[in-house]
Structure formats: C-alpha cells, structure tokens
C-alpha cells in the first residue's frame, strides 16, 4: 500500500498510515463479491422444490447476477465517478447485505428481487476494487494485492459451496442463504477500519488526498506531462490494447462460468459419481484457483507479463483437451485448469492497473473490461448446455469452452505484447 510519496506523472498521492488494514479490507470485500451468489448452487434443488421453480427459473438464480455484471457495469462506473471510490465501496457492502437479507426473507418474488439486488451492488464492487488498488496500493505490490483479492473471490465461493448445504439441512435454505450476510458484516468492519467512518461515507469525486482516509503526507509531481500521449492512452474504446484486454477477459469469464456450471454434471455422466460426490469433486477447480491467483504475480514479476499470459493459456487448455482425450485424469485437469482460471483473472486485473494512466481511467477501463467479459460469460452456461443437449455428449460442450480459452489466449497474448511495447517507449 502507499507507504511513501508517489510521484508518478500528473498525479497526487497519499500515504496510508496502516496499509495492512487496507489489505484486510480488500480481502474481506473479495469474500463478499462472490460467496453469497455461489451459495445458491448447492441447495438449488431444495429452493426449486419448495418454490415450485422449473429448471430455467432455477437457473436464473445463478445466471441473473452474472447478467447484472454485464448490464449494470456502465451505471456502476457512472456512480463511482460521481460518488467517489470510498462511497461506492460502502454502497456495495450495504447493498449486498440488503440483497442477501431480502433473498432469504420470503417466497419467489423476494428470492428473485434479492438476487437482482445482490447482482447490482456486486457489480459496483467489481468495478471499484481495481480503482482502489490503483489508487492506494504501491505499484510494486499491485500484483500481490490483486492476487490476494482474486484469491478471496475463490475462497469465499469455496466456503459457501461447502457450508451452505449442511446449514440448509439443519436450519432450512432461507437461514442458509441469510447466513452469508456475515460476509457483509466482516467487509464493513474491515473497510471502516481501513479508511475510517468519515472517509467511508464521504460522497463525491474528492482528491485522493482527502478520499483515502488516514493521511500523512501529500506529494505533487512537477515533472512535465505529455498531454497528447496521456489523452491517447486514457481512451478506452479507441484503445486497441484495451479492447483486446476486454476480449481476453470475456474468454476467461466465458470459460470459467461454462466449466463451473457443468463440471459436476460432466463428472456424474463420465465418471459415474453421485451428485454430492460430483459437487465436492468439482470444487478442485475452485480451490486450485488460489494457487494461480497468488502464484501468477510472482511469475509475472520475475519472468514478465507475456510469459505469464502464455503459461496461463497453456494451463487453461489442459482442462477441455484433457477431458476430451483422457477423461480419467479429470482431477489433474481440474487442478491445472483451476490454477489457470485463478491466475487469469488476476493477470487481467494487474494489466488493467498497469494500462490505466489515471484513477478515472482505471474506473472506465475496469468497467469496459468487465462489462464486455461478463456479457459473454452470462451466456456461457446456456451455450454449453445447448451443445450438450444437441449432441448428448461432452465433446462438443468442451470444444465450446475451448473456444473461449482460445479467445483468452489470442487476445491476452496480443494485448500483453502491445503493453510491453508501450512500456518500452
């Protein structure tokens, strides 16, 4: 985190008194941004049975938040620009808590209303966290903090995947879903501890020196700035590198959500596992992501971003190809693919921070990349399922996922090559 003056061109930076509190805040927010929506998956059968939902309606409980990620991202970016990163983060925490409570408080209308509320407010969090990292984290530690954040996304998902079903068996599915408001409480405590109540509630796009919270010093760079170059770099939709990065994230997200939705069913069909065994076995794909999320910043810092992207592309390809040609090795392919998906999202967010030339640009770039990515991801479960129904086998669905991985690899590698050339100028 910022433990000294930051004199990057044309910026004003602050020094945070207790950077470890900010780190804890970012990690706690990571738990909140995925765990509560993944909690539905282990108990969707119980929810469907009690509320008399058909398969398509039940599927909306997991696909609606991802659709919100795509549709609400532009509005989230606008809100962050008006409210400021601190207020937007506070709104995220309170909004997800509200959605969690509503979802677990009633019948079908409440369940779907709460799900949409959660999706909307989680979208704000998705966009604002990369802005916080760029604003408040020392450049030398961006990779580490980004890795810890994306690890928290997967750990939160793993916790709710494992614990929700036993809680539902003991106390009912409403209590099980409501339990995860605890993530919001944890995030609120950590966030308030990091920036203080006054800064957390402050509204408006305030200078970093005011907005960051625990301020010690302010430094202003007096070095000349190439305004033409900065303006060109700070565009989003006119930047080829930014578009390539958005498409890479689209491929990453499509592959992740396609695998997450159908991997348990594949294991049941191909390996003869029960539903419970298939669900727990497929968690390897989620758990291994922590290794990728924490390992890829180290690889990128030592070998470079381009070798890291090439390595992730190769690892990602093992899961569809391995399951097609050597399905009995599914555990190894899930492990390697899990490392790749955890490292992939981490590397994309690292590149977003590197590509951004200012905090407003980081906000717009984060919104663009995630908006495009989640738009494609929202159709992944349907596309993979349609391929499965059409062929009554798993080769075609896995080739659909391989197509997403090819998009990630091709656009990601090209984007990193362009970024490296820009940095050498």
Short mmCIF file of C-alpha atoms in Angstrom, two decimals:
data_model
loop_
_atom_site.label_atom_id
_atom_site.label_comp_id
_atom_site.label_asym_id
_atom_site.label_seq_id
_atom_site.Cartn_x
_atom_site.Cartn_y
_atom_site.Cartn_z
CA UNK A 1 0.00 0.00 0.00
CA UNK A 2 1.14 3.58 -0.20
CA UNK A 3 3.95 3.88 2.29
CA UNK A 4 5.61 6.93 0.78
CA UNK A 5 5.24 9.68 -1.75
CA UNK A 6 4.08 8.57 -5.16
CA UNK A 7 5.48 10.87 -7.82
CA UNK A 8 4.01 9.31 -10.93
CA UNK A 9 3.40 11.89 -13.64
CA UNK A 10 0.48 14.21 -13.13
CA UNK A 11 -0.86 12.52 -10.00
CA UNK A 12 -1.44 13.37 -6.38
CA UNK A 13 -0.95 10.53 -3.92
CA UNK A 14 -1.25 9.97 -0.20
CA UNK A 15 0.44 7.76 2.34
CA UNK A 16 -1.78 5.40 4.30
CA UNK A 17 -0.85 5.03 7.95
CA UNK A 18 -1.85 1.36 8.30
CA UNK A 19 -1.62 -0.34 4.90
CA UNK A 20 -2.34 -3.78 6.32
CA UNK A 21 -5.83 -2.58 7.30
CA UNK A 22 -6.50 -1.65 3.68
CA UNK A 23 -5.28 -5.09 2.61
CA UNK A 24 -7.67 -6.76 5.05
CA UNK A 25 -10.47 -4.56 3.76
CA UNK A 26 -9.84 -5.56 0.14
CA UNK A 27 -9.69 -9.25 1.08
CA UNK A 28 -12.93 -9.03 3.08
CA UNK A 29 -14.66 -7.32 0.16
CA UNK A 30 -13.42 -10.15 -2.08
CA UNK A 31 -15.22 -12.69 0.13
CA UNK A 32 -18.41 -10.65 -0.27
CA UNK A 33 -18.33 -10.30 -4.07
CA UNK A 34 -18.74 -13.99 -4.99
CA UNK A 35 -19.52 -16.18 -1.98
CA UNK A 36 -23.17 -15.13 -1.43
CA UNK A 37 -24.20 -15.66 -5.06
CA UNK A 38 -22.44 -19.05 -5.32
CA UNK A 39 -24.26 -20.17 -2.15
CA UNK A 40 -27.39 -20.93 -4.21
CA UNK A 41 -25.77 -23.70 -6.26
CA UNK A 42 -25.52 -26.44 -3.56
CA UNK A 43 -29.18 -26.00 -2.48
CA UNK A 44 -30.90 -25.02 -5.72
CA UNK A 45 -32.82 -28.31 -5.63
CA UNK A 46 -34.32 -27.52 -2.22
CA UNK A 47 -35.21 -23.99 -3.28
CA UNK A 48 -36.80 -25.21 -6.52
CA UNK A 49 -38.84 -27.86 -4.76
CA UNK A 50 -40.28 -25.51 -2.15
CA UNK A 51 -40.94 -22.60 -4.52
CA UNK A 52 -42.05 -24.86 -7.42
CA UNK A 53 -39.47 -23.47 -9.85
CA UNK A 54 -38.74 -25.19 -13.15
CA UNK A 55 -35.20 -25.72 -14.38
CA UNK A 56 -34.99 -22.48 -16.34
CA UNK A 57 -36.30 -20.42 -13.41
CA UNK A 58 -33.87 -22.12 -11.03
CA UNK A 59 -31.03 -21.39 -13.43
CA UNK A 60 -31.80 -17.68 -13.19
CA UNK A 61 -30.80 -17.73 -9.54
CA UNK A 62 -27.18 -18.21 -10.61
CA UNK A 63 -27.22 -16.52 -14.03
CA UNK A 64 -29.02 -13.29 -13.05
CA UNK A 65 -26.08 -11.89 -11.05
CA UNK A 66 -23.70 -12.52 -13.96
CA UNK A 67 -26.15 -10.82 -16.31
CA UNK A 68 -26.21 -7.86 -13.91
CA UNK A 69 -22.41 -7.75 -14.06
CA UNK A 70 -22.73 -7.08 -17.79
CA UNK A 71 -25.74 -4.76 -17.87
CA UNK A 72 -25.08 -2.65 -14.79
CA UNK A 73 -21.34 -2.08 -15.28
CA UNK A 74 -21.77 1.24 -17.18
CA UNK A 75 -24.07 2.54 -14.43
CA UNK A 76 -21.62 1.32 -11.80
CA UNK A 77 -18.82 3.25 -13.48
CA UNK A 78 -21.01 6.38 -13.57
CA UNK A 79 -21.85 6.03 -9.87
CA UNK A 80 -18.21 5.59 -8.90
CA UNK A 81 -17.31 8.70 -10.91
CA UNK A 82 -19.95 10.75 -9.08
CA UNK A 83 -19.78 9.23 -5.60
CA UNK A 84 -16.07 8.50 -5.39
CA UNK A 85 -14.41 5.16 -4.75
CA UNK A 86 -14.86 5.22 -0.98
CA UNK A 87 -18.59 5.91 -1.01
CA UNK A 88 -19.11 3.39 -3.82
CA UNK A 89 -17.36 0.72 -1.77
CA UNK A 90 -19.58 1.47 1.23
CA UNK A 91 -22.67 1.34 -1.01
CA UNK A 92 -21.51 -2.06 -2.30
CA UNK A 93 -21.24 -3.54 1.18
CA UNK A 94 -24.61 -2.20 2.35
CA UNK A 95 -26.35 -3.15 -0.90
CA UNK A 96 -25.11 -6.75 -0.91
CA UNK A 97 -26.18 -7.08 2.72
CA UNK A 98 -29.65 -5.80 1.82
CA UNK A 99 -29.91 -8.18 -1.15
CA UNK A 100 -28.82 -11.14 0.98
CA UNK A 101 -31.48 -10.38 3.58
CA UNK A 102 -34.24 -9.87 1.01
CA UNK A 103 -33.34 -13.08 -0.85
CA UNK A 104 -33.67 -15.16 2.31
CA UNK A 105 -36.77 -13.46 3.71
CA UNK A 106 -39.71 -14.65 1.60
CA UNK A 107 -41.05 -16.60 -1.34
CA UNK A 108 -40.34 -16.45 -5.07
CA UNK A 109 -40.62 -12.65 -5.56
CA UNK A 110 -38.28 -12.00 -2.63
CA UNK A 111 -35.76 -14.57 -3.83
CA UNK A 112 -35.52 -13.04 -7.29
CA UNK A 113 -35.62 -9.45 -6.04
CA UNK A 114 -32.82 -10.15 -3.59
CA UNK A 115 -30.80 -11.92 -6.27
CA UNK A 116 -31.05 -8.91 -8.60
CA UNK A 117 -30.16 -6.50 -5.79
CA UNK A 118 -27.08 -8.55 -4.99
CA UNK A 119 -26.07 -8.64 -8.65
CA UNK A 120 -26.41 -4.86 -8.99
CA UNK A 121 -24.38 -3.99 -5.91
CA UNK A 122 -21.74 -6.66 -6.52
CA UNK A 123 -21.26 -5.10 -9.97
CA UNK A 124 -20.32 -1.82 -8.30
CA UNK A 125 -17.79 -3.71 -6.18
CA UNK A 126 -16.37 -5.48 -9.23
CA UNK A 127 -15.56 -2.13 -10.83
CA UNK A 128 -14.42 -0.21 -7.76
CA UNK A 129 -11.87 -2.66 -6.32
CA UNK A 130 -9.37 -2.26 -9.20
CA UNK A 131 -9.75 1.51 -8.75
CA UNK A 132 -8.94 1.19 -5.04
CA UNK A 133 -5.92 -0.97 -5.80
CA UNK A 134 -4.54 1.50 -8.34
CA UNK A 135 -5.21 4.46 -6.06
CA UNK A 136 -3.98 3.14 -2.73
CA UNK A 137 -1.50 0.34 -3.45
CA UNK A 138 2.17 0.89 -4.13
CA UNK A 139 2.98 -0.15 -7.73
CA UNK A 140 5.48 -2.74 -6.54
CA UNK A 141 2.72 -4.51 -4.58
CA UNK A 142 -0.14 -4.32 -7.07
CA UNK A 143 0.39 -7.91 -8.22
CA UNK A 144 0.40 -9.29 -4.68
CA UNK A 145 -2.69 -7.38 -3.59
CA UNK A 146 -4.55 -8.25 -6.79
CA UNK A 147 -3.68 -11.91 -6.23
CA UNK A 148 -4.94 -11.80 -2.67
CA UNK A 149 -8.16 -10.12 -3.83
CA UNK A 150 -8.89 -12.71 -6.52
CA UNK A 151 -7.95 -15.48 -4.08
CA UNK A 152 -10.57 -14.07 -1.72
CA UNK A 153 -13.17 -14.31 -4.51
CA UNK A 154 -12.46 -18.03 -4.84
CA UNK A 155 -12.12 -18.70 -1.11
CA UNK A 156 -15.48 -17.02 -0.49
CA UNK A 157 -17.03 -19.22 -3.19
CA UNK A 158 -15.41 -22.32 -1.72
CA UNK A 159 -16.68 -21.52 1.80
CA UNK A 160 -20.28 -21.06 0.69
CA UNK A 161 -20.13 -24.11 -1.60
CA UNK A 162 -19.01 -26.33 1.27
CA UNK A 163 -21.02 -24.88 4.16
CA UNK A 164 -24.38 -23.85 2.69
CA UNK A 165 -25.83 -27.36 2.22
CA UNK A 166 -25.13 -28.54 5.81
CA UNK A 167 -26.63 -25.32 7.19
CA UNK A 168 -29.69 -25.80 4.99
CA UNK A 169 -30.13 -29.37 6.19
CA UNK A 170 -30.06 -28.22 9.80
CA UNK A 171 -31.99 -24.93 9.63
CA UNK A 172 -33.56 -24.60 6.16
CA UNK A 173 -32.44 -22.94 2.96
CA UNK A 174 -33.56 -19.43 3.95
CA UNK A 175 -31.34 -19.47 7.03
CA UNK A 176 -28.52 -20.96 4.99
CA UNK A 177 -28.66 -18.13 2.44
CA UNK A 178 -29.13 -15.49 5.13
CA UNK A 179 -26.07 -16.72 7.00
CA UNK A 180 -23.82 -15.15 4.39
CA UNK A 181 -24.77 -11.64 5.45
CA UNK A 182 -21.85 -12.34 7.79
CA UNK A 183 -19.54 -11.62 4.84
CA UNK A 184 -21.06 -8.13 4.61
CA UNK A 185 -20.55 -7.56 8.33
CA UNK A 186 -16.92 -8.66 8.03
CA UNK A 187 -16.38 -6.42 4.99
CA UNK A 188 -17.97 -3.43 6.75
CA UNK A 189 -15.78 -3.81 9.82
CA UNK A 190 -12.63 -4.22 7.76
CA UNK A 191 -13.47 -1.33 5.41
CA UNK A 192 -14.33 1.09 8.22
CA UNK A 193 -11.13 0.11 9.98
CA UNK A 194 -9.12 0.78 6.83
CA UNK A 195 -10.40 4.24 5.87
CA UNK A 196 -12.40 5.41 8.90
CA UNK A 197 -16.16 6.07 9.12
CA UNK A 198 -15.92 9.68 7.92
CA UNK A 199 -13.98 8.88 4.75
CA UNK A 200 -16.07 5.77 4.08
CA UNK A 201 -19.29 7.84 3.98
CA UNK A 202 -17.89 10.85 2.11
CA UNK A 203 -19.77 11.49 -1.15
CA UNK A 204 -18.23 12.97 -4.26
CA UNK A 205 -15.20 12.62 -6.52
CA UNK A 206 -12.74 14.01 -3.99
CA UNK A 207 -8.99 14.38 -4.41
CA UNK A 208 -7.10 11.24 -3.32
CA UNK A 209 -5.50 13.28 -0.53
CA UNK A 210 -8.93 13.68 1.07
CA UNK A 211 -10.62 10.47 -0.02
CA UNK A 212 -8.03 7.93 1.07
CA UNK A 213 -8.63 8.34 4.78
CA UNK A 214 -5.57 8.05 7.00
CA UNK A 215 -3.47 10.80 5.50
CA UNK A 216 0.06 11.66 6.47
CA UNK A 217 1.55 13.47 3.51
CA UNK A 218 0.73 14.70 0.05
CA UNK A 219 3.18 14.92 -2.83
CA UNK A 220 2.59 16.62 -6.16
CA UNK A 221 4.70 15.80 -9.19
CA UNK A 222 6.12 18.81 -11.03
CA UNK A 223 7.53 16.80 -13.93
CA UNK A 224 6.22 17.74 -17.39
CA UNK A 225 3.44 15.57 -18.77
CA UNK A 226 2.90 14.69 -22.42
CA UNK A 227 -0.80 15.59 -22.55
CA UNK A 228 -1.36 14.28 -26.06
CA UNK A 229 0.11 10.91 -25.20
CA UNK A 230 -1.81 10.74 -21.92
CA UNK A 231 -5.10 11.57 -23.66
CA UNK A 232 -4.50 8.89 -26.27
CA UNK A 233 -3.62 6.30 -23.65
CA UNK A 234 -6.56 7.19 -21.40
CA UNK A 235 -9.18 6.41 -24.06
CA UNK A 236 -10.87 3.06 -23.68
CA UNK A 237 -12.95 2.07 -26.70
CA UNK A 238 -10.40 3.70 -29.03
CA UNK A 239 -7.54 1.75 -27.48
CA UNK A 240 -6.73 -1.47 -29.33
CA UNK A 241 -4.92 -2.83 -26.26
CA UNK A 242 -7.93 -2.11 -24.03
CA UNK A 243 -10.30 -3.83 -26.47
CA UNK A 244 -8.02 -6.86 -26.67
CA UNK A 245 -7.88 -6.99 -22.88
CA UNK A 246 -11.68 -6.85 -22.69
CA UNK A 247 -11.96 -9.73 -25.17
CA UNK A 248 -9.36 -11.72 -23.21
CA UNK A 249 -11.41 -11.26 -20.04
CA UNK A 250 -14.52 -12.29 -21.98
CA UNK A 251 -12.83 -15.55 -22.97
CA UNK A 252 -11.62 -16.08 -19.39
CA UNK A 253 -15.08 -15.43 -17.90
CA UNK A 254 -16.92 -17.49 -20.51
CA UNK A 255 -14.66 -20.49 -19.87
CA UNK A 256 -14.89 -20.14 -16.09
CA UNK A 257 -18.68 -19.91 -15.88
CA UNK A 258 -19.16 -22.61 -18.51
CA UNK A 259 -16.96 -25.02 -16.55
CA UNK A 260 -18.42 -24.04 -13.17
CA UNK A 261 -21.99 -24.64 -14.32
CA UNK A 262 -21.47 -28.02 -15.99
CA UNK A 263 -18.41 -29.68 -14.46
CA UNK A 264 -20.44 -31.52 -11.77
CA UNK A 265 -22.81 -32.91 -14.40
CA UNK A 266 -19.88 -33.98 -16.56
CA UNK A 267 -18.35 -35.88 -13.64
CA UNK A 268 -21.68 -37.59 -12.94
CA UNK A 269 -22.04 -38.67 -16.56
CA UNK A 270 -18.45 -39.59 -17.37
CA UNK A 271 -17.18 -40.89 -14.02
CA UNK A 272 -20.41 -42.22 -12.51
CA UNK A 273 -20.20 -40.02 -9.41
CA UNK A 274 -23.25 -39.20 -7.33
CA UNK A 275 -24.50 -35.62 -7.33
CA UNK A 276 -22.96 -34.93 -3.93
CA UNK A 277 -19.64 -36.52 -4.86
CA UNK A 278 -19.56 -34.70 -8.19
CA UNK A 279 -20.21 -31.37 -6.47
CA UNK A 280 -17.44 -31.81 -3.93
CA UNK A 281 -15.03 -33.21 -6.52
CA UNK A 282 -15.60 -30.28 -8.85
CA UNK A 283 -14.51 -27.93 -6.06
CA UNK A 284 -10.91 -28.77 -7.03
CA UNK A 285 -11.44 -26.33 -9.90
CA UNK A 286 -12.27 -23.56 -7.39
CA UNK A 287 -9.70 -24.40 -4.71
CA UNK A 288 -6.79 -24.56 -7.16
CA UNK A 289 -7.55 -21.00 -8.24
CA UNK A 290 -5.88 -19.73 -5.08
CA UNK A 291 -2.57 -21.15 -6.30
CA UNK A 292 -2.91 -19.31 -9.60
CA UNK A 293 -4.06 -16.07 -8.00
CA UNK A 294 -1.07 -15.94 -5.66
CA UNK A 295 1.47 -17.52 -8.00
CA UNK A 296 0.91 -15.53 -11.17
CA UNK A 297 2.05 -12.17 -9.67
CA UNK A 298 5.35 -13.83 -8.70
CA UNK A 299 5.78 -15.31 -12.17
CA UNK A 300 4.89 -12.02 -13.83
CA UNK A 301 7.34 -10.05 -11.68
CA UNK A 302 10.20 -12.44 -12.38
CA UNK A 303 9.60 -13.58 -15.95
CA UNK A 304 7.33 -10.83 -17.26
CA UNK A 305 3.66 -10.44 -18.06
CA UNK A 306 3.92 -12.03 -21.52
CA UNK A 307 5.43 -15.35 -20.31
CA UNK A 308 2.81 -15.39 -17.55
CA UNK A 309 0.00 -15.00 -20.10
CA UNK A 310 1.44 -17.74 -22.32
CA UNK A 311 1.75 -20.08 -19.32
CA UNK A 312 -1.85 -19.46 -18.26
CA UNK A 313 -3.10 -20.06 -21.80
CA UNK A 314 -1.34 -23.42 -21.89
CA UNK A 315 -2.69 -24.42 -18.47
CA UNK A 316 -6.24 -23.35 -19.37
CA UNK A 317 -6.18 -25.53 -22.49
CA UNK A 318 -5.50 -28.67 -20.45
CA UNK A 319 -8.98 -28.89 -18.96
CA UNK A 320 -11.10 -29.16 -22.14
CA UNK A 321 -8.48 -31.11 -24.10
CA UNK A 322 -7.65 -33.37 -21.17
CA UNK A 323 -11.30 -34.17 -20.50
CA UNK A 324 -11.81 -35.00 -24.19
CA UNK A 325 -8.76 -37.21 -24.73
CA UNK A 326 -8.01 -38.53 -21.21
CA UNK A 327 -11.18 -38.13 -19.11
CA UNK A 328 -9.96 -40.45 -16.35
CA UNK A 329 -7.37 -37.84 -15.45
CA UNK A 330 -10.12 -35.34 -14.61
CA UNK A 331 -8.63 -34.44 -11.22
CA UNK A 332 -5.34 -33.34 -12.80
CA UNK A 333 -7.13 -31.34 -15.49
CA UNK A 334 -9.35 -29.67 -12.87
CA UNK A 335 -6.27 -28.78 -10.85
CA UNK A 336 -4.40 -27.28 -13.81
CA UNK A 337 -7.49 -25.51 -15.13
CA UNK A 338 -8.23 -24.14 -11.68
CA UNK A 339 -4.74 -22.68 -11.41
CA UNK A 340 -5.27 -21.10 -14.83
CA UNK A 341 -8.64 -19.53 -14.05
CA UNK A 342 -7.41 -18.07 -10.77
CA UNK A 343 -4.27 -16.73 -12.43
CA UNK A 344 -6.17 -15.48 -15.48
CA UNK A 345 -8.48 -13.07 -13.68
CA UNK A 346 -5.57 -11.89 -11.52
CA UNK A 347 -3.37 -11.15 -14.53
CA UNK A 348 -6.14 -9.28 -16.35
CA UNK A 349 -6.73 -7.04 -13.33
CA UNK A 350 -2.97 -6.49 -12.99
CA UNK A 351 -2.84 -5.35 -16.62
CA UNK A 352 -5.84 -3.06 -16.07
CA UNK A 353 -3.89 -1.30 -13.32
CA UNK A 354 -0.76 -1.08 -15.47
CA UNK A 355 -2.65 0.19 -18.51
CA UNK A 356 -4.51 2.91 -16.59
CA UNK A 357 -2.93 6.38 -16.68
CA UNK A 358 -5.16 7.91 -14.00
CA UNK A 359 -7.75 6.91 -11.42
CA UNK A 360 -10.72 7.95 -13.64
CA UNK A 361 -9.16 5.98 -16.49
CA UNK A 362 -8.78 2.97 -14.20
CA UNK A 363 -12.51 3.20 -13.42
CA UNK A 364 -13.53 3.40 -17.08
CA UNK A 365 -11.12 0.67 -18.12
CA UNK A 366 -12.27 -1.64 -15.33
CA UNK A 367 -15.90 -1.04 -16.33
CA UNK A 368 -15.21 -1.69 -20.01
CA UNK A 369 -13.23 -4.88 -19.46
CA UNK A 370 -15.72 -6.34 -17.01
CA UNK A 371 -18.78 -5.22 -18.97
CA UNK A 372 -17.60 -6.99 -22.12
CA UNK A 373 -16.34 -10.00 -20.18
CA UNK A 374 -19.46 -10.66 -18.15
CA UNK A 375 -21.73 -10.05 -21.14
CA UNK A 376 -20.17 -13.06 -22.83
CA UNK A 377 -19.96 -15.01 -19.56
CA UNK A 378 -23.69 -14.65 -18.97
CA UNK A 379 -24.45 -16.87 -21.99
CA UNK A 380 -21.78 -19.49 -21.21
CA UNK A 381 -23.94 -21.91 -19.18
CA UNK A 382 -26.68 -21.77 -21.83
CA UNK A 383 -24.26 -22.22 -24.74
CA UNK A 384 -22.50 -25.17 -23.13
CA UNK A 385 -25.83 -26.70 -22.10
CA UNK A 386 -27.22 -26.32 -25.61
CA UNK A 387 -24.19 -28.12 -27.06
CA UNK A 388 -24.70 -30.92 -24.52
CA UNK A 389 -28.40 -31.32 -25.33
CA UNK A 390 -27.78 -31.22 -29.07
CA UNK A 391 -25.13 -33.96 -29.03
CA UNK A 392 -25.93 -35.87 -25.83
CA UNK A 393 -22.21 -35.97 -25.15
CA UNK A 394 -19.40 -33.85 -23.74
CA UNK A 395 -17.00 -33.40 -26.65
CA UNK A 396 -18.93 -30.53 -28.25
CA UNK A 397 -19.55 -28.68 -24.95
CA UNK A 398 -15.84 -28.93 -24.12
CA UNK A 399 -14.95 -27.60 -27.56
CA UNK A 400 -17.24 -24.62 -26.87
CA UNK A 401 -15.26 -23.96 -23.69
CA UNK A 402 -12.03 -24.43 -25.64
CA UNK A 403 -13.22 -21.66 -27.95
CA UNK A 404 -13.46 -19.31 -25.00
CA UNK A 405 -9.96 -20.28 -23.92
CA UNK A 406 -8.66 -19.62 -27.44
CA UNK A 407 -10.19 -16.13 -27.25
CA UNK A 408 -8.47 -15.55 -23.91
CA UNK A 409 -5.13 -16.78 -25.21
CA UNK A 410 -5.12 -14.98 -28.54
CA UNK A 411 -6.33 -11.61 -27.30
CA UNK A 412 -4.47 -11.80 -23.99
CA UNK A 413 -1.11 -12.56 -25.56
CA UNK A 414 -1.58 -9.85 -28.20
CA UNK A 415 -2.60 -7.31 -25.54
CA UNK A 416 0.45 -8.07 -23.40
CA UNK A 417 2.77 -7.76 -26.40
CA UNK A 418 1.32 -4.33 -27.14
CA UNK A 419 1.58 -3.30 -23.50
CA UNK A 420 5.24 -4.33 -23.37
CA UNK A 421 5.99 -2.27 -26.47
CA UNK A 422 4.26 0.74 -24.95
CA UNK A 423 6.22 0.45 -21.72
CA UNK A 424 9.49 0.38 -23.64
CA UNK A 425 8.84 3.74 -25.28
#
